[in-house]
Amino acid sequence: MWGPATGIAPRLTSVWAGAGRFYILRSGATKRKDFQARNRRELSDFHPQPLPYPDLGDSPWWVSKCRLEPGRCITSRKSAETLVQILREKRKNPRQLFLECNPGPGILTQALLEAGAKVVALESDKTFIPHLESLGKNMNGKLKVVHCDFFKMDPDNCKIAKPPICVSSELFKDLGIQAVPWKAGIPLKIIGILPFRSERNVLWKLLYDLYSCTSIYRYGRVELNMFVNEKEYQTLTANPRNPNFYHVLSVLWQVACDVKLLHVEPWSSFDVCPQSEPLEKLKHREPFEPIQQNLYFIRMTPRKSLFTEHLTPLNCDVFFHMVKHCFGKRNAKLVDHLHSLSPVDAMHILRQIRKNETVKIINMYPQNFKQLFQTIECSEDYAYKWMYNESLEDSAM
């Protein structure tokens, strides 16, 4: 799809970095010492390199060998049947493959199987695995159960993965899932409930994987069907009309995916399942009061048109940098940000994207940011197109 990554700009870990000297670096170029340093991580030169995760701190949460927080699981049979109807409505392929994340007692799993779907249950808690495997009896191989935590898949710098940590390339090979071209159909659908104490972290990791075509997105436009809390739903779908929730995540997710609300489910349809709690105790446990709220079931389908000649997995980190830089002062004028982002003439850029010099960042819609980025990238009269804070270079490694 894209040629060898022979010229990738240094990875940017933050755009809210403090003051420092700026230097100009050619878009899509890098110093040899930086390129070699990245390759010491034993990653191929011929694939986009994984991006750092700016919101996760020094010790990424997914490197833990066990689940440190309880998980949510569907316990209402009626709700499970409703979800199956939503997921399979007007679908041409009755045997669509679903990967279900942490299904717990398997209420939704069973409903999917009864509707004729093929299901791979990725369960991180060994306690549930025997019960899940029993659901597959007499199902002619339509259910496969794997001890795996989807939300901790493909940890950075992981040479040997032990369950429930897993590597997508090995998992998908075992499942017989093959990569398809980006503009082809949806290769598989993933269903789950984002971990309620780390939803924002998971959303960031998935974003980086999506834009860099790594992890599950090596295999094409994988569709996510996820329950999220109300705040994250409002953030993911926000735009200038609801500025209180408009965020970097709003722009990046909406540029990358069609985000659609499918269903709202009350908290009573779920249960909190702590790690390794016996199944018979689920009905007798005290409710988890602080997190009770409605959950929003959303579909995030990657856009066929996401990647273009000027926005690719090789320069998506620069796009991230640009958007984050802008939202660092979201009430400032776009023209003021352009002066510190690019040496390209700011007024020329504004004319190209048909914006006046009074427009503010908070008034820019997600697709406007993509248009802005591509306009700067295709500025032929400038050898150098982006300016970076020198302090970012070392921290990116």
Coordinates of C-alpha atoms in Angstrom, one line a residue:
M1 CA 0.0 0.0 0.0
W2 CA 2.7 2.4 1.0
G3 CA 6.4 2.0 0.1
P4 CA 9.3 1.4 2.5
A5 CA 9.5 3.9 5.3
T6 CA 12.8 5.3 4.3
G7 CA 12.0 8.8 5.5
I8 CA 9.8 9.0 8.6
A9 CA 9.8 12.2 10.6
P10 CA 10.9 11.9 14.3
R11 CA 8.0 10.7 16.4
L12 CA 6.4 13.4 18.5
T13 CA 5.3 12.5 22.0
S14 CA 3.7 15.8 22.9
V15 CA 2.6 19.1 21.5
W16 CA 2.1 20.7 24.9
A17 CA 5.8 20.6 25.5
G18 CA 7.3 23.7 27.1
A19 CA 9.3 26.5 25.6
G20 CA 12.4 25.7 23.6
R21 CA 14.2 26.6 20.4
F22 CA 12.5 25.7 17.2
Y23 CA 14.2 24.2 14.2
I24 CA 12.9 23.4 10.7
L25 CA 12.8 19.9 9.5
R26 CA 11.8 18.8 6.0
S27 CA 8.4 17.0 6.2
G28 CA 9.0 13.2 5.7
A29 CA 12.7 13.4 6.4
T30 CA 14.9 12.3 9.3
K31 CA 18.4 12.2 10.5
R32 CA 20.2 8.9 10.0
K33 CA 21.1 8.5 13.7
D34 CA 17.4 8.9 14.6
F35 CA 16.4 6.3 12.1
Q36 CA 18.9 3.8 13.3
A37 CA 17.9 4.4 16.9
R38 CA 14.3 3.5 16.1
N39 CA 15.4 0.3 14.4
R40 CA 17.2 -0.9 17.6
R41 CA 13.6 -1.7 18.8
E42 CA 13.8 -4.6 16.3
L43 CA 11.1 -3.2 14.1
S44 CA 11.2 -3.5 10.3
D45 CA 12.4 -0.5 8.2
F46 CA 9.6 -1.4 5.8
H47 CA 6.6 -0.7 7.9
P48 CA 5.3 2.4 9.7
Q49 CA 6.8 2.5 13.2
P50 CA 4.4 2.4 16.2
L51 CA 3.8 5.8 17.7
P52 CA 4.4 6.7 21.3
Y53 CA 1.4 7.0 23.6
P54 CA 1.5 10.5 25.0
D55 CA -1.2 10.2 27.6
L56 CA 0.0 7.0 29.3
G57 CA 3.0 8.0 31.3
D58 CA 6.3 6.1 31.8
S59 CA 4.7 2.7 32.5
P60 CA 2.0 1.9 30.0
W61 CA -1.0 0.3 31.7
W62 CA -1.3 -2.6 29.4
V63 CA 2.1 -4.1 30.2
S64 CA 0.7 -5.6 33.4
K65 CA 0.3 -9.4 33.3
C66 CA -3.0 -9.4 35.0
R67 CA -6.1 -7.3 34.9
L68 CA -5.9 -4.6 37.6
E69 CA -9.4 -3.4 37.3
P70 CA -12.8 -5.2 37.2
G71 CA -14.5 -5.5 33.8
R72 CA -18.0 -4.8 32.7
C73 CA -20.0 -7.6 31.1
I74 CA -23.6 -7.9 29.7
T75 CA -25.8 -9.9 32.0
S76 CA -29.2 -9.1 30.4
R77 CA -30.4 -11.6 27.9
K78 CA -32.9 -9.1 26.4
S79 CA -30.1 -6.5 25.9
A80 CA -27.9 -9.1 24.3
E81 CA -30.7 -10.0 21.8
T82 CA -31.2 -6.3 21.1
L83 CA -27.5 -5.8 20.3
V84 CA -27.5 -8.8 18.0
Q85 CA -30.4 -7.4 16.0
I86 CA -28.5 -4.0 15.7
L87 CA -25.2 -5.7 14.7
R88 CA -26.8 -8.0 12.1
E89 CA -29.4 -5.6 10.7
K90 CA -29.4 -5.6 6.8
R91 CA -26.1 -7.5 6.8
K92 CA -25.4 -9.4 3.6
N93 CA -23.0 -11.8 5.2
P94 CA -25.0 -14.0 7.7
R95 CA -21.8 -15.6 8.9
Q96 CA -19.9 -12.4 9.7
L97 CA -16.9 -12.9 12.0
F98 CA -17.1 -11.2 15.4
L99 CA -14.3 -10.8 17.9
E100 CA -15.9 -10.3 21.3
C101 CA -13.7 -8.7 24.0
N102 CA -13.9 -10.0 27.5
P103 CA -17.4 -11.6 27.1
G104 CA -17.4 -12.8 30.8
P105 CA -20.3 -15.2 31.3
G106 CA -21.1 -15.2 27.6
I107 CA -24.6 -13.8 27.4
L108 CA -23.9 -11.8 24.2
T109 CA -21.7 -14.7 22.9
Q110 CA -24.6 -17.1 23.1
A111 CA -27.0 -14.7 21.4
L112 CA -24.6 -14.1 18.5
L113 CA -24.1 -17.9 18.1
E114 CA -27.8 -18.5 18.0
A115 CA -28.2 -15.9 15.3
G116 CA -25.7 -17.8 13.2
A117 CA -22.6 -15.6 13.6
K118 CA -19.1 -16.9 13.9
V119 CA -17.5 -15.7 17.2
V120 CA -14.0 -15.5 18.6
A121 CA -14.2 -14.9 22.3
L122 CA -11.1 -13.1 23.6
E123 CA -11.4 -13.5 27.4
S124 CA -8.7 -12.2 29.8
D125 CA -10.1 -14.0 32.9
K126 CA -9.4 -17.7 32.9
T127 CA -12.4 -18.2 35.3
F128 CA -14.8 -17.7 32.4
I129 CA -13.0 -19.8 29.8
P130 CA -14.5 -23.3 30.6
H131 CA -18.0 -21.9 30.6
L132 CA -17.4 -20.0 27.3
E133 CA -16.0 -23.2 25.7
S134 CA -19.1 -25.1 26.7
L135 CA -21.2 -22.6 24.7
G136 CA -19.4 -23.8 21.6
K137 CA -20.6 -27.4 21.9
N138 CA -22.7 -28.6 18.9
M139 CA -22.0 -25.2 17.2
N140 CA -20.0 -26.8 14.3
G141 CA -16.9 -24.7 15.1
K142 CA -18.6 -21.4 15.1
L143 CA -17.0 -20.4 18.5
K144 CA -13.4 -20.2 19.3
V145 CA -12.3 -19.1 22.8
V146 CA -8.8 -17.6 23.3
H147 CA -7.2 -16.5 26.6
C148 CA -6.4 -13.0 25.5
D149 CA -7.1 -9.4 26.6
F150 CA -7.9 -7.4 23.5
F151 CA -7.3 -4.1 25.3
K152 CA -3.7 -5.1 26.1
M153 CA -2.9 -6.5 22.7
D154 CA 0.4 -5.6 21.0
P155 CA 2.3 -3.9 23.9
D156 CA 5.3 -1.9 22.9
N157 CA 8.7 -3.5 23.2
C158 CA 7.2 -6.9 24.0
K159 CA 9.3 -9.8 22.6
I160 CA 7.6 -12.7 24.3
A161 CA 3.9 -12.3 25.1
K162 CA 2.2 -14.6 27.7
P163 CA -1.6 -14.9 28.0
P164 CA -3.6 -12.8 28.5
I165 CA -1.2 -10.5 26.7
C166 CA -1.1 -11.4 23.0
V167 CA 0.3 -10.3 19.7
S168 CA -2.2 -9.6 16.9
S169 CA -0.1 -11.1 14.2
E170 CA 0.2 -14.4 15.9
L171 CA -3.5 -14.4 17.0
F172 CA -4.8 -13.5 13.6
K173 CA -2.6 -16.1 11.9
D174 CA -4.0 -18.8 14.3
L175 CA -7.5 -17.6 13.5
G176 CA -6.9 -17.6 9.7
I177 CA -7.6 -13.9 9.4
Q178 CA -5.8 -12.4 6.4
A179 CA -5.1 -8.8 5.6
V180 CA -7.2 -7.0 2.9
P181 CA -6.6 -3.8 1.1
W182 CA -7.6 -0.7 2.9
K183 CA -10.4 0.2 0.5
A184 CA -11.8 -3.3 0.5
G185 CA -14.6 -4.4 2.7
I186 CA -14.7 -4.8 6.5
P187 CA -12.5 -7.8 7.4
L188 CA -14.0 -8.3 10.8
K189 CA -16.0 -6.6 13.6
I190 CA -14.9 -6.3 17.2
I191 CA -17.4 -6.0 20.0
G192 CA -16.6 -4.9 23.5
I193 CA -16.9 -2.6 26.5
L194 CA -14.1 -0.2 27.0
P195 CA -12.4 -0.6 30.5
F196 CA -14.1 2.0 32.6
R197 CA -10.9 3.2 34.4
S198 CA -8.8 3.5 31.2
E199 CA -11.2 4.4 28.4
R200 CA -9.3 7.4 27.3
N201 CA -6.0 5.5 27.2
V202 CA -7.5 2.7 25.1
L203 CA -9.0 5.3 22.7
W204 CA -5.5 6.9 22.2
K205 CA -3.8 3.5 21.6
L206 CA -6.5 2.5 19.1
L207 CA -6.0 5.9 17.3
Y208 CA -2.3 5.4 16.9
D209 CA -2.7 1.9 15.7
L210 CA -5.4 3.0 13.2
Y211 CA -3.4 6.0 11.7
S212 CA -0.2 4.0 11.5
C213 CA -1.9 0.8 10.2
T214 CA -0.4 -1.3 12.9
S215 CA -1.8 -3.9 15.2
I216 CA -5.3 -4.9 14.2
Y217 CA -5.4 -2.3 11.4
R218 CA -2.6 -4.1 9.5
Y219 CA -5.5 -6.3 8.4
G220 CA -7.7 -3.5 6.9
R221 CA -10.6 -1.4 8.1
V222 CA -11.5 -3.3 11.2
E223 CA -14.8 -2.1 12.6
L224 CA -15.2 -1.4 16.3
N225 CA -18.5 -1.7 18.1
M226 CA -17.9 -0.5 21.6
F227 CA -19.7 0.6 24.7
V228 CA -18.3 3.8 26.1
N229 CA -19.4 6.1 28.9
E230 CA -21.4 9.2 28.2
K231 CA -18.5 11.6 28.6
E232 CA -16.3 9.8 26.1
Y233 CA -19.3 9.5 23.6
Q234 CA -19.8 13.2 23.8
T235 CA -16.1 13.8 23.2
L236 CA -15.9 11.4 20.3
T237 CA -18.9 13.1 18.5
A238 CA -18.3 16.7 19.5
N239 CA -17.7 19.5 17.0
P240 CA -17.8 23.4 17.2
R241 CA -21.5 23.2 17.9
N242 CA -20.8 21.6 21.3
P243 CA -17.5 23.2 22.3
N244 CA -17.4 22.1 25.9
F245 CA -16.6 18.5 24.7
Y246 CA -14.6 19.4 21.6
H247 CA -11.2 17.8 21.9
V248 CA -8.2 16.5 20.0
L249 CA -9.8 13.1 20.2
S250 CA -13.0 14.5 18.5
V251 CA -11.0 15.6 15.5
L252 CA -8.8 12.6 15.1
W253 CA -11.5 10.0 15.5
Q254 CA -14.0 11.8 13.2
V255 CA -11.4 12.3 10.5
A256 CA -10.5 8.6 10.7
C257 CA -13.9 7.0 11.2
D258 CA -17.6 7.3 10.7
V259 CA -18.7 7.3 14.4
K260 CA -22.3 6.3 14.8
L261 CA -24.5 5.9 17.9
L262 CA -26.3 2.5 17.7
H263 CA -27.9 2.1 21.1
V264 CA -28.0 3.5 24.7
E265 CA -28.1 0.8 27.4
P266 CA -28.8 1.4 31.1
W267 CA -26.3 0.3 33.7
S268 CA -28.7 -2.3 35.0
S269 CA -28.0 -4.5 31.9
F270 CA -24.3 -4.9 33.0
D271 CA -22.4 -6.3 35.9
V272 CA -19.0 -5.6 37.2
C273 CA -16.8 -8.7 37.0
P274 CA -13.7 -8.5 39.1
Q275 CA -10.7 -10.7 38.0
S276 CA -11.2 -14.4 38.8
E277 CA -14.5 -14.0 40.7
P278 CA -16.5 -17.2 40.6
L279 CA -19.5 -17.1 38.3
E280 CA -22.0 -18.0 41.0
K281 CA -21.0 -14.8 43.0
L282 CA -21.9 -12.4 40.2
K283 CA -25.6 -12.2 41.3
H284 CA -24.8 -11.6 45.0
R285 CA -22.3 -8.8 44.8
E286 CA -22.9 -5.2 45.9
P287 CA -23.3 -2.8 43.0
F288 CA -20.4 -0.5 42.0
E289 CA -22.0 2.8 42.8
P290 CA -19.5 5.4 41.6
I291 CA -19.6 4.3 37.9
Q292 CA -23.3 3.6 37.4
Q293 CA -24.5 5.4 34.3
N294 CA -25.9 4.7 30.8
L295 CA -23.4 3.2 28.3
Y296 CA -23.4 4.3 24.7
F297 CA -22.9 1.6 22.0
I298 CA -21.1 3.2 19.1
R299 CA -19.8 1.9 15.8
M300 CA -16.4 3.2 14.6
T301 CA -15.9 2.3 10.9
P302 CA -12.6 3.5 9.4
R303 CA -13.1 5.7 6.3
K304 CA -12.0 4.4 2.9
S305 CA -10.9 8.0 2.2
L306 CA -8.8 8.4 5.3
F307 CA -5.4 8.1 3.6
T308 CA -4.5 10.3 0.7
E309 CA -1.4 11.3 -1.2
H310 CA -0.7 13.8 1.5
L311 CA -1.9 12.0 4.6
T312 CA -0.4 8.5 5.0
P313 CA 0.7 6.2 7.8
L314 CA 4.2 7.6 7.3
N315 CA 3.3 11.2 8.2
C316 CA 0.3 10.8 10.4
D317 CA 2.4 11.7 13.5
V318 CA 2.9 15.2 12.0
F319 CA -0.9 15.4 11.7
F320 CA -1.3 14.4 15.3
H321 CA 1.2 17.1 16.3
M322 CA -0.6 19.8 14.3
V323 CA -4.0 19.0 15.8
K324 CA -2.6 18.8 19.4
H325 CA -0.7 22.0 18.9
C326 CA -3.9 23.8 17.8
F327 CA -6.0 22.5 20.7
G328 CA -3.2 23.6 23.2
K329 CA -4.8 27.1 22.7
R330 CA -8.2 26.3 21.3
N331 CA -9.6 29.8 21.6
A332 CA -6.7 31.3 19.7
K333 CA -6.9 32.3 16.0
L334 CA -5.8 29.7 13.5
V335 CA -3.5 32.2 11.9
D336 CA -1.5 32.6 15.2
H337 CA -1.0 28.8 15.3
L338 CA 0.1 28.7 11.7
H339 CA 3.0 31.0 12.4
S340 CA 4.5 28.6 15.0
L341 CA 3.6 25.4 13.0
S342 CA 4.8 26.1 9.6
P343 CA 7.1 28.4 7.6
V344 CA 4.5 28.3 4.7
D345 CA 2.8 31.7 4.3
A346 CA -0.1 31.7 6.7
M347 CA -2.3 34.0 4.6
H348 CA -1.7 31.8 1.6
I349 CA -2.8 28.7 3.6
L350 CA -6.0 30.5 4.8
R351 CA -6.9 31.4 1.2
Q352 CA -6.4 27.8 0.1
I353 CA -8.7 26.4 2.8
R354 CA -11.2 29.4 2.4
K355 CA -10.9 30.6 5.9
N356 CA -10.5 34.2 7.0
E357 CA -7.8 35.4 9.4
T358 CA -10.3 35.8 12.3
V359 CA -11.3 32.1 12.4
K360 CA -10.5 30.4 15.7
I361 CA -9.5 26.8 16.4
I362 CA -12.7 26.1 18.2
N363 CA -14.7 27.0 15.1
M364 CA -12.8 24.5 12.9
Y365 CA -14.6 21.2 12.1
P366 CA -12.7 17.9 12.0
Q367 CA -12.4 17.7 8.2
N368 CA -11.1 21.3 8.2
F369 CA -8.0 20.1 10.1
K370 CA -7.4 17.4 7.5
Q371 CA -7.8 19.9 4.7
L372 CA -5.4 22.3 6.6
F373 CA -2.8 19.5 7.0
Q374 CA -2.9 18.5 3.3
T375 CA -2.7 22.0 2.1
I376 CA 0.5 22.6 4.0
E377 CA 1.9 19.2 2.9
C378 CA 1.4 19.9 -0.8
S379 CA 2.9 23.4 -0.7
E380 CA 5.4 23.0 -3.5
D381 CA 7.1 26.3 -3.1
Y382 CA 8.6 25.5 0.3
A383 CA 11.3 23.0 0.9
Y384 CA 10.5 22.9 4.6
K385 CA 6.9 22.7 5.7
W386 CA 6.8 22.1 9.5
M387 CA 8.6 23.5 12.5
Y388 CA 9.3 21.3 15.6
N389 CA 10.3 22.0 19.1
E390 CA 13.9 20.7 19.5
S391 CA 13.0 19.3 22.9
L392 CA 10.6 16.8 21.3
E393 CA 13.3 14.9 19.4
D394 CA 14.9 13.1 22.4
S395 CA 11.6 12.6 24.2
A396 CA 10.1 10.9 21.2
M397 CA 12.6 8.0 21.5

